[in-house]
Amino acid sequence: MRARVRRRLLLALLALPVAWACGREITIPDDVTPDAGPGEDAGADVAVDAIPDDAGLDVADVTCPLVTPDESAGVFVAPSGVNGASCGTKSAPCKTIAFGITRAVDKPTVYVARGTYVEHVTLKKDLEIVGGWDVTAGAWSRSCIEPEDATVIRAPSAERVTVEARDLGGEARLTLLRIESKGQSQVGAGESLYGVVATGASTSLALSNVRIEVVGAGSGTNGRPG
């Protein structure tokens, strides 16, 4: 069973620790309308795929063959990779997701190996970022029940936003990922953090088996004399 939720909103985690995973359905209150930035339209179309807890699935009963990626359809990224003009193959992956996206000129998928990637990621239309891949001697594969925690995207200390999709003019997809804000010790006074930001009437963003975790906002500054 698959629940699909579509709302027009700015998907922004405003200083609240929020998380979801496979098996949990997100409910977005109708009265929540995050503020858009200057000159921005908060009318993004966001879709979330989830499997309800009562779906009656028993992992022990699932036949789960290994999944292998199609090299002709994607760019490959791994912590052991090197960014360069020819990176992006199984045997020579790029090192960062952001650079892998620039290499995916005519390919619809960026395959991301297990590991933690400390970077800011800007999405583009008609592209899917898929995490959870195991790499052994140049061979890429993953289980069909791979957890979303296997591939982590974490914001650098100078970034308030981890992943963003702005005025895409189409759809982007995030699959099998854990997206984190920067750490609590790096948060400035009064600073808000955002795990994923999707904005613009032409933006459609679909998330499947994605967990988002954002630490609390920074403490407010002292008031000024009146």
PDB file of C-alpha atoms in Angstrom, residues 1-207:
ATOM      1  CA  MET A   1       0.000   0.000   0.000  1.00  0.00           C
ATOM      2  CA  ARG A   2       1.358   3.449  -0.851  1.00  0.00           C
ATOM      3  CA  ALA A   3       0.188   6.759   0.496  1.00  0.00           C
ATOM      4  CA  ARG A   4       0.983   9.775  -1.617  1.00  0.00           C
ATOM      5  CA  VAL A   5       0.699  13.224  -0.163  1.00  0.00           C
ATOM      6  CA  ARG A   6       0.829  16.380  -2.251  1.00  0.00           C
ATOM      7  CA  ARG A   7       0.777  19.835  -0.745  1.00  0.00           C
ATOM      8  CA  ARG A   8       1.839  23.182  -2.104  1.00  0.00           C
ATOM      9  CA  LEU A   9       4.234  24.532   0.450  1.00  0.00           C
ATOM     10  CA  LEU A  10       7.748  25.484   1.353  1.00  0.00           C
ATOM     11  CA  LEU A  11       9.110  22.300   2.867  1.00  0.00           C
ATOM     12  CA  ALA A  12      11.201  23.904   5.560  1.00  0.00           C
ATOM     13  CA  LEU A  13      12.047  22.542   8.951  1.00  0.00           C
ATOM     14  CA  LEU A  14      11.879  25.762  10.944  1.00  0.00           C
ATOM     15  CA  ALA A  15      14.070  25.164  13.961  1.00  0.00           C
ATOM     16  CA  LEU A  16      12.223  21.969  14.883  1.00  0.00           C
ATOM     17  CA  PRO A  17      13.751  18.496  15.128  1.00  0.00           C
ATOM     18  CA  VAL A  18      11.552  16.596  12.660  1.00  0.00           C
ATOM     19  CA  ALA A  19      12.159  13.114  11.262  1.00  0.00           C
ATOM     20  CA  TRP A  20      10.441  10.496   9.175  1.00  0.00           C
ATOM     21  CA  ALA A  21      11.306   7.114   7.755  1.00  0.00           C
ATOM     22  CA  CYS A  22       9.875   4.295   5.706  1.00  0.00           C
ATOM     23  CA  GLY A  23       6.709   3.131   7.422  1.00  0.00           C
ATOM     24  CA  ARG A  24       5.609   6.570   8.609  1.00  0.00           C
ATOM     25  CA  GLU A  25       3.170   8.848   6.858  1.00  0.00           C
ATOM     26  CA  ILE A  26       3.665  12.593   7.072  1.00  0.00           C
ATOM     27  CA  THR A  27       0.703  14.773   7.932  1.00  0.00           C
ATOM     28  CA  ILE A  28       1.128  18.466   7.196  1.00  0.00           C
ATOM     29  CA  PRO A  29      -1.359  20.687   9.051  1.00  0.00           C
ATOM     30  CA  ASP A  30      -3.411  22.950   6.816  1.00  0.00           C
ATOM     31  CA  ASP A  31      -2.614  25.969   8.948  1.00  0.00           C
ATOM     32  CA  VAL A  32       1.168  25.693   8.580  1.00  0.00           C
ATOM     33  CA  THR A  33       2.478  28.164   6.017  1.00  0.00           C
ATOM     34  CA  PRO A  34       6.244  28.744   6.338  1.00  0.00           C
ATOM     35  CA  ASP A  35       7.495  32.101   5.159  1.00  0.00           C
ATOM     36  CA  ALA A  36       9.154  32.319   1.769  1.00  0.00           C
ATOM     37  CA  GLY A  37      12.327  34.322   1.346  1.00  0.00           C
ATOM     38  CA  PRO A  38      12.468  37.661  -0.433  1.00  0.00           C
ATOM     39  CA  GLY A  39      11.148  37.327  -3.962  1.00  0.00           C
ATOM     40  CA  GLU A  40      10.320  33.638  -3.516  1.00  0.00           C
ATOM     41  CA  ASP A  41       7.087  31.749  -4.091  1.00  0.00           C
ATOM     42  CA  ALA A  42       6.320  29.161  -1.417  1.00  0.00           C
ATOM     43  CA  GLY A  43       4.167  27.174  -3.854  1.00  0.00           C
ATOM     44  CA  ALA A  44       6.238  24.039  -4.360  1.00  0.00           C
ATOM     45  CA  ASP A  45       4.532  20.703  -5.027  1.00  0.00           C
ATOM     46  CA  VAL A  46       5.911  18.077  -2.655  1.00  0.00           C
ATOM     47  CA  ALA A  47       5.084  14.375  -2.812  1.00  0.00           C
ATOM     48  CA  VAL A  48       5.938  11.901  -0.062  1.00  0.00           C
ATOM     49  CA  ASP A  49       5.709   8.136  -0.499  1.00  0.00           C
ATOM     50  CA  ALA A  50       5.295   6.100   2.676  1.00  0.00           C
ATOM     51  CA  ILE A  51       4.230   2.632   3.800  1.00  0.00           C
ATOM     52  CA  PRO A  52       1.791   2.622   6.751  1.00  0.00           C
ATOM     53  CA  ASP A  53       2.749   0.703   9.873  1.00  0.00           C
ATOM     54  CA  ASP A  54      -0.353  -1.476   9.496  1.00  0.00           C
ATOM     55  CA  ALA A  55       0.509  -2.647   5.984  1.00  0.00           C
ATOM     56  CA  GLY A  56       0.958  -6.179   7.348  1.00  0.00           C
ATOM     57  CA  LEU A  57       4.400  -6.762   5.848  1.00  0.00           C
ATOM     58  CA  ASP A  58       6.785  -9.160   7.547  1.00  0.00           C
ATOM     59  CA  VAL A  59      10.411  -8.669   6.506  1.00  0.00           C
ATOM     60  CA  ALA A  60      11.011 -12.388   7.005  1.00  0.00           C
ATOM     61  CA  ASP A  61       8.441 -13.115   4.290  1.00  0.00           C
ATOM     62  CA  VAL A  62       9.970 -10.758   1.718  1.00  0.00           C
ATOM     63  CA  THR A  63      12.103 -12.164  -1.075  1.00  0.00           C
ATOM     64  CA  CYS A  64      14.763  -9.510  -1.532  1.00  0.00           C
ATOM     65  CA  PRO A  65      17.257  -9.912  -4.369  1.00  0.00           C
ATOM     66  CA  LEU A  66      20.115  -7.444  -4.691  1.00  0.00           C
ATOM     67  CA  VAL A  67      19.438  -4.403  -6.829  1.00  0.00           C
ATOM     68  CA  THR A  68      22.117  -3.263  -9.274  1.00  0.00           C
ATOM     69  CA  PRO A  69      22.258   0.192 -10.903  1.00  0.00           C
ATOM     70  CA  ASP A  70      22.202   0.926 -14.611  1.00  0.00           C
ATOM     71  CA  GLU A  71      25.516   2.598 -15.426  1.00  0.00           C
ATOM     72  CA  SER A  72      24.201   4.000 -18.692  1.00  0.00           C
ATOM     73  CA  ALA A  73      21.468   5.891 -16.817  1.00  0.00           C
ATOM     74  CA  GLY A  74      23.388   7.448 -13.966  1.00  0.00           C
ATOM     75  CA  VAL A  75      26.373   9.125 -12.365  1.00  0.00           C
ATOM     76  CA  PHE A  76      28.076   7.429  -9.396  1.00  0.00           C
ATOM     77  CA  VAL A  77      29.247   9.125  -6.189  1.00  0.00           C
ATOM     78  CA  ALA A  78      31.243   7.581  -3.333  1.00  0.00           C
ATOM     79  CA  PRO A  79      33.330   8.866  -0.393  1.00  0.00           C
ATOM     80  CA  SER A  80      36.387   7.267  -2.001  1.00  0.00           C
ATOM     81  CA  GLY A  81      35.793   9.035  -5.320  1.00  0.00           C
ATOM     82  CA  VAL A  82      37.577  12.001  -6.890  1.00  0.00           C
ATOM     83  CA  ASN A  83      35.831  14.972  -8.490  1.00  0.00           C
ATOM     84  CA  GLY A  84      37.024  15.603 -12.014  1.00  0.00           C
ATOM     85  CA  ALA A  85      36.095  15.983 -15.658  1.00  0.00           C
ATOM     86  CA  SER A  86      35.744  12.227 -16.174  1.00  0.00           C
ATOM     87  CA  CYS A  87      34.325  11.066 -12.823  1.00  0.00           C
ATOM     88  CA  GLY A  88      30.943   9.432 -12.400  1.00  0.00           C
ATOM     89  CA  THR A  89      31.400   5.809 -13.472  1.00  0.00           C
ATOM     90  CA  LYS A  90      31.194   2.766 -11.209  1.00  0.00           C
ATOM     91  CA  SER A  91      34.964   2.344 -11.269  1.00  0.00           C
ATOM     92  CA  ALA A  92      35.737   6.080 -11.007  1.00  0.00           C
ATOM     93  CA  PRO A  93      32.963   7.746  -8.978  1.00  0.00           C
ATOM     94  CA  CYS A  94      32.776  11.427  -8.105  1.00  0.00           C
ATOM     95  CA  LYS A  95      33.428  12.387  -4.488  1.00  0.00           C
ATOM     96  CA  THR A  96      30.515  14.752  -3.792  1.00  0.00           C
ATOM     97  CA  ILE A  97      26.834  14.701  -4.649  1.00  0.00           C
ATOM     98  CA  ALA A  98      26.907  18.322  -5.784  1.00  0.00           C
ATOM     99  CA  PHE A  99      29.646  17.578  -8.313  1.00  0.00           C
ATOM    100  CA  GLY A 100      27.876  14.412  -9.405  1.00  0.00           C
ATOM    101  CA  ILE A 101      24.801  16.498 -10.213  1.00  0.00           C
ATOM    102  CA  THR A 102      26.876  18.702 -12.523  1.00  0.00           C
ATOM    103  CA  ARG A 103      28.079  15.556 -14.314  1.00  0.00           C
ATOM    104  CA  ALA A 104      24.523  14.237 -14.788  1.00  0.00           C
ATOM    105  CA  VAL A 105      23.919  16.300 -17.910  1.00  0.00           C
ATOM    106  CA  ASP A 106      21.986  13.672 -19.863  1.00  0.00           C
ATOM    107  CA  LYS A 107      21.444  11.041 -17.166  1.00  0.00           C
ATOM    108  CA  PRO A 108      18.408  10.898 -14.856  1.00  0.00           C
ATOM    109  CA  THR A 109      20.003   9.394 -11.733  1.00  0.00           C
ATOM    110  CA  VAL A 110      22.817  10.058  -9.279  1.00  0.00           C
ATOM    111  CA  TYR A 111      23.716   6.849  -7.409  1.00  0.00           C
ATOM    112  CA  VAL A 112      25.250   7.613  -4.005  1.00  0.00           C
ATOM    113  CA  ALA A 113      27.215   5.020  -2.035  1.00  0.00           C
ATOM    114  CA  ARG A 114      26.955   4.485   1.704  1.00  0.00           C
ATOM    115  CA  GLY A 115      28.678   7.109   3.798  1.00  0.00           C
ATOM    116  CA  THR A 116      28.326  10.645   5.123  1.00  0.00           C
ATOM    117  CA  TYR A 117      28.541  13.597   2.736  1.00  0.00           C
ATOM    118  CA  VAL A 118      29.058  16.976   4.392  1.00  0.00           C
ATOM    119  CA  GLU A 119      27.839  19.351   1.710  1.00  0.00           C
ATOM    120  CA  HIS A 120      25.060  21.606   0.491  1.00  0.00           C
ATOM    121  CA  VAL A 121      23.069  20.071  -2.378  1.00  0.00           C
ATOM    122  CA  THR A 122      21.063  22.011  -4.955  1.00  0.00           C
ATOM    123  CA  LEU A 123      18.682  19.828  -6.969  1.00  0.00           C
ATOM    124  CA  LYS A 124      17.721  20.144 -10.618  1.00  0.00           C
ATOM    125  CA  LYS A 125      14.696  18.939 -12.534  1.00  0.00           C
ATOM    126  CA  ASP A 126      14.295  15.448 -13.967  1.00  0.00           C
ATOM    127  CA  LEU A 127      16.926  14.038 -11.615  1.00  0.00           C
ATOM    128  CA  GLU A 128      16.741  11.431  -8.841  1.00  0.00           C
ATOM    129  CA  ILE A 129      19.287  11.092  -6.033  1.00  0.00           C
ATOM    130  CA  VAL A 130      19.363   7.480  -4.785  1.00  0.00           C
ATOM    131  CA  GLY A 131      21.405   6.465  -1.735  1.00  0.00           C
ATOM    132  CA  GLY A 132      22.139   3.206   0.052  1.00  0.00           C
ATOM    133  CA  TRP A 133      24.553   1.606  -2.410  1.00  0.00           C
ATOM    134  CA  ASP A 134      27.252  -0.835  -1.314  1.00  0.00           C
ATOM    135  CA  VAL A 135      30.506  -0.792  -3.273  1.00  0.00           C
ATOM    136  CA  THR A 136      32.735  -3.874  -3.302  1.00  0.00           C
ATOM    137  CA  ALA A 137      35.698  -4.056  -5.669  1.00  0.00           C
ATOM    138  CA  GLY A 138      33.981  -1.658  -8.055  1.00  0.00           C
ATOM    139  CA  ALA A 139      30.676  -3.565  -8.023  1.00  0.00           C
ATOM    140  CA  TRP A 140      27.602  -1.553  -6.930  1.00  0.00           C
ATOM    141  CA  SER A 141      24.510  -3.124  -5.358  1.00  0.00           C
ATOM    142  CA  ARG A 142      21.995  -2.625  -2.566  1.00  0.00           C
ATOM    143  CA  SER A 143      19.328  -4.601  -0.766  1.00  0.00           C
ATOM    144  CA  CYS A 144      15.709  -3.948  -1.697  1.00  0.00           C
ATOM    145  CA  ILE A 145      15.113  -3.160   2.003  1.00  0.00           C
ATOM    146  CA  GLU A 146      18.144  -0.913   2.460  1.00  0.00           C
ATOM    147  CA  PRO A 147      17.646   1.520   5.383  1.00  0.00           C
ATOM    148  CA  GLU A 148      17.541   5.231   4.667  1.00  0.00           C
ATOM    149  CA  ASP A 149      20.327   5.811   7.220  1.00  0.00           C
ATOM    150  CA  ALA A 150      22.996   4.230   4.996  1.00  0.00           C
ATOM    151  CA  THR A 151      23.636   7.449   3.044  1.00  0.00           C
ATOM    152  CA  VAL A 152      23.738  10.706   5.013  1.00  0.00           C
ATOM    153  CA  ILE A 153      23.813  14.264   3.652  1.00  0.00           C
ATOM    154  CA  ARG A 154      24.836  16.722   6.374  1.00  0.00           C
ATOM    155  CA  ALA A 155      25.004  20.490   6.052  1.00  0.00           C
ATOM    156  CA  PRO A 156      28.426  22.147   6.394  1.00  0.00           C
ATOM    157  CA  SER A 157      28.912  24.444   9.374  1.00  0.00           C
ATOM    158  CA  ALA A 158      28.338  27.574   7.271  1.00  0.00           C
ATOM    159  CA  GLU A 159      25.056  26.366   5.716  1.00  0.00           C
ATOM    160  CA  ARG A 160      21.552  26.796   7.133  1.00  0.00           C
ATOM    161  CA  VAL A 161      20.003  24.609   4.398  1.00  0.00           C
ATOM    162  CA  THR A 162      21.113  21.066   3.573  1.00  0.00           C
ATOM    163  CA  VAL A 163      19.151  20.302   0.375  1.00  0.00           C
ATOM    164  CA  GLU A 164      17.222  22.800  -1.718  1.00  0.00           C
ATOM    165  CA  ALA A 165      15.027  22.780  -4.812  1.00  0.00           C
ATOM    166  CA  ARG A 166      14.150  26.233  -6.135  1.00  0.00           C
ATOM    167  CA  ASP A 167      12.093  26.992  -9.250  1.00  0.00           C
ATOM    168  CA  LEU A 168      12.982  23.661 -10.848  1.00  0.00           C
ATOM    169  CA  GLY A 169      10.536  23.779 -13.728  1.00  0.00           C
ATOM    170  CA  GLY A 170       9.902  20.071 -13.182  1.00  0.00           C
ATOM    171  CA  GLU A 171      10.305  17.241 -10.678  1.00  0.00           C
ATOM    172  CA  ALA A 172      13.257  16.014  -8.635  1.00  0.00           C
ATOM    173  CA  ARG A 173      13.301  12.893  -6.455  1.00  0.00           C
ATOM    174  CA  LEU A 174      15.144  11.923  -3.281  1.00  0.00           C
ATOM    175  CA  THR A 175      15.309   8.225  -2.392  1.00  0.00           C
ATOM    176  CA  LEU A 176      16.897   6.261   0.476  1.00  0.00           C
ATOM    177  CA  LEU A 177      18.624   9.182   2.165  1.00  0.00           C
ATOM    178  CA  ARG A 178      19.104  10.649   5.612  1.00  0.00           C
ATOM    179  CA  ILE A 179      19.314  14.449   5.522  1.00  0.00           C
ATOM    180  CA  GLU A 180      20.719  16.290   8.532  1.00  0.00           C
ATOM    181  CA  SER A 181      21.291  19.894   9.513  1.00  0.00           C
ATOM    182  CA  LYS A 182      24.635  21.018  10.852  1.00  0.00           C
ATOM    183  CA  GLY A 183      25.332  20.167  14.488  1.00  0.00           C
ATOM    184  CA  GLN A 184      23.906  21.966  17.493  1.00  0.00           C
ATOM    185  CA  SER A 185      27.306  23.354  18.494  1.00  0.00           C
ATOM    186  CA  GLN A 186      27.503  25.174  15.135  1.00  0.00           C
ATOM    187  CA  VAL A 187      24.186  27.011  15.425  1.00  0.00           C
ATOM    188  CA  GLY A 188      24.429  30.775  15.882  1.00  0.00           C
ATOM    189  CA  ALA A 189      22.221  32.964  18.064  1.00  0.00           C
ATOM    190  CA  GLY A 190      18.701  33.171  16.646  1.00  0.00           C
ATOM    191  CA  GLU A 191      19.643  31.030  13.637  1.00  0.00           C
ATOM    192  CA  SER A 192      17.035  28.767  11.986  1.00  0.00           C
ATOM    193  CA  LEU A 193      17.947  25.563  10.163  1.00  0.00           C
ATOM    194  CA  TYR A 194      16.295  23.792   7.224  1.00  0.00           C
ATOM    195  CA  GLY A 195      16.721  20.151   6.222  1.00  0.00           C
ATOM    196  CA  VAL A 196      15.010  20.419   2.826  1.00  0.00           C
ATOM    197  CA  VAL A 197      13.696  23.563   1.162  1.00  0.00           C
ATOM    198  CA  ALA A 198      11.443  23.294  -1.902  1.00  0.00           C
ATOM    199  CA  THR A 199      10.027  26.506  -3.300  1.00  0.00           C
ATOM    200  CA  GLY A 200       8.513  27.862  -6.508  1.00  0.00           C
ATOM    201  CA  ALA A 201       5.274  27.080  -8.318  1.00  0.00           C
ATOM    202  CA  SER A 202       7.203  25.096 -10.956  1.00  0.00           C
ATOM    203  CA  THR A 203       8.918  22.882  -8.372  1.00  0.00           C
ATOM    204  CA  SER A 204       7.813  19.299  -7.718  1.00  0.00           C
ATOM    205  CA  LEU A 205       9.802  17.273  -5.190  1.00  0.00           C
ATOM    206  CA  ALA A 206       9.148  13.600  -4.379  1.00  0.00           C
ATOM    207  CA  LEU A 207      10.669  11.874  -1.339  1.00  0.00           C
TER     208      LEU A 207
END
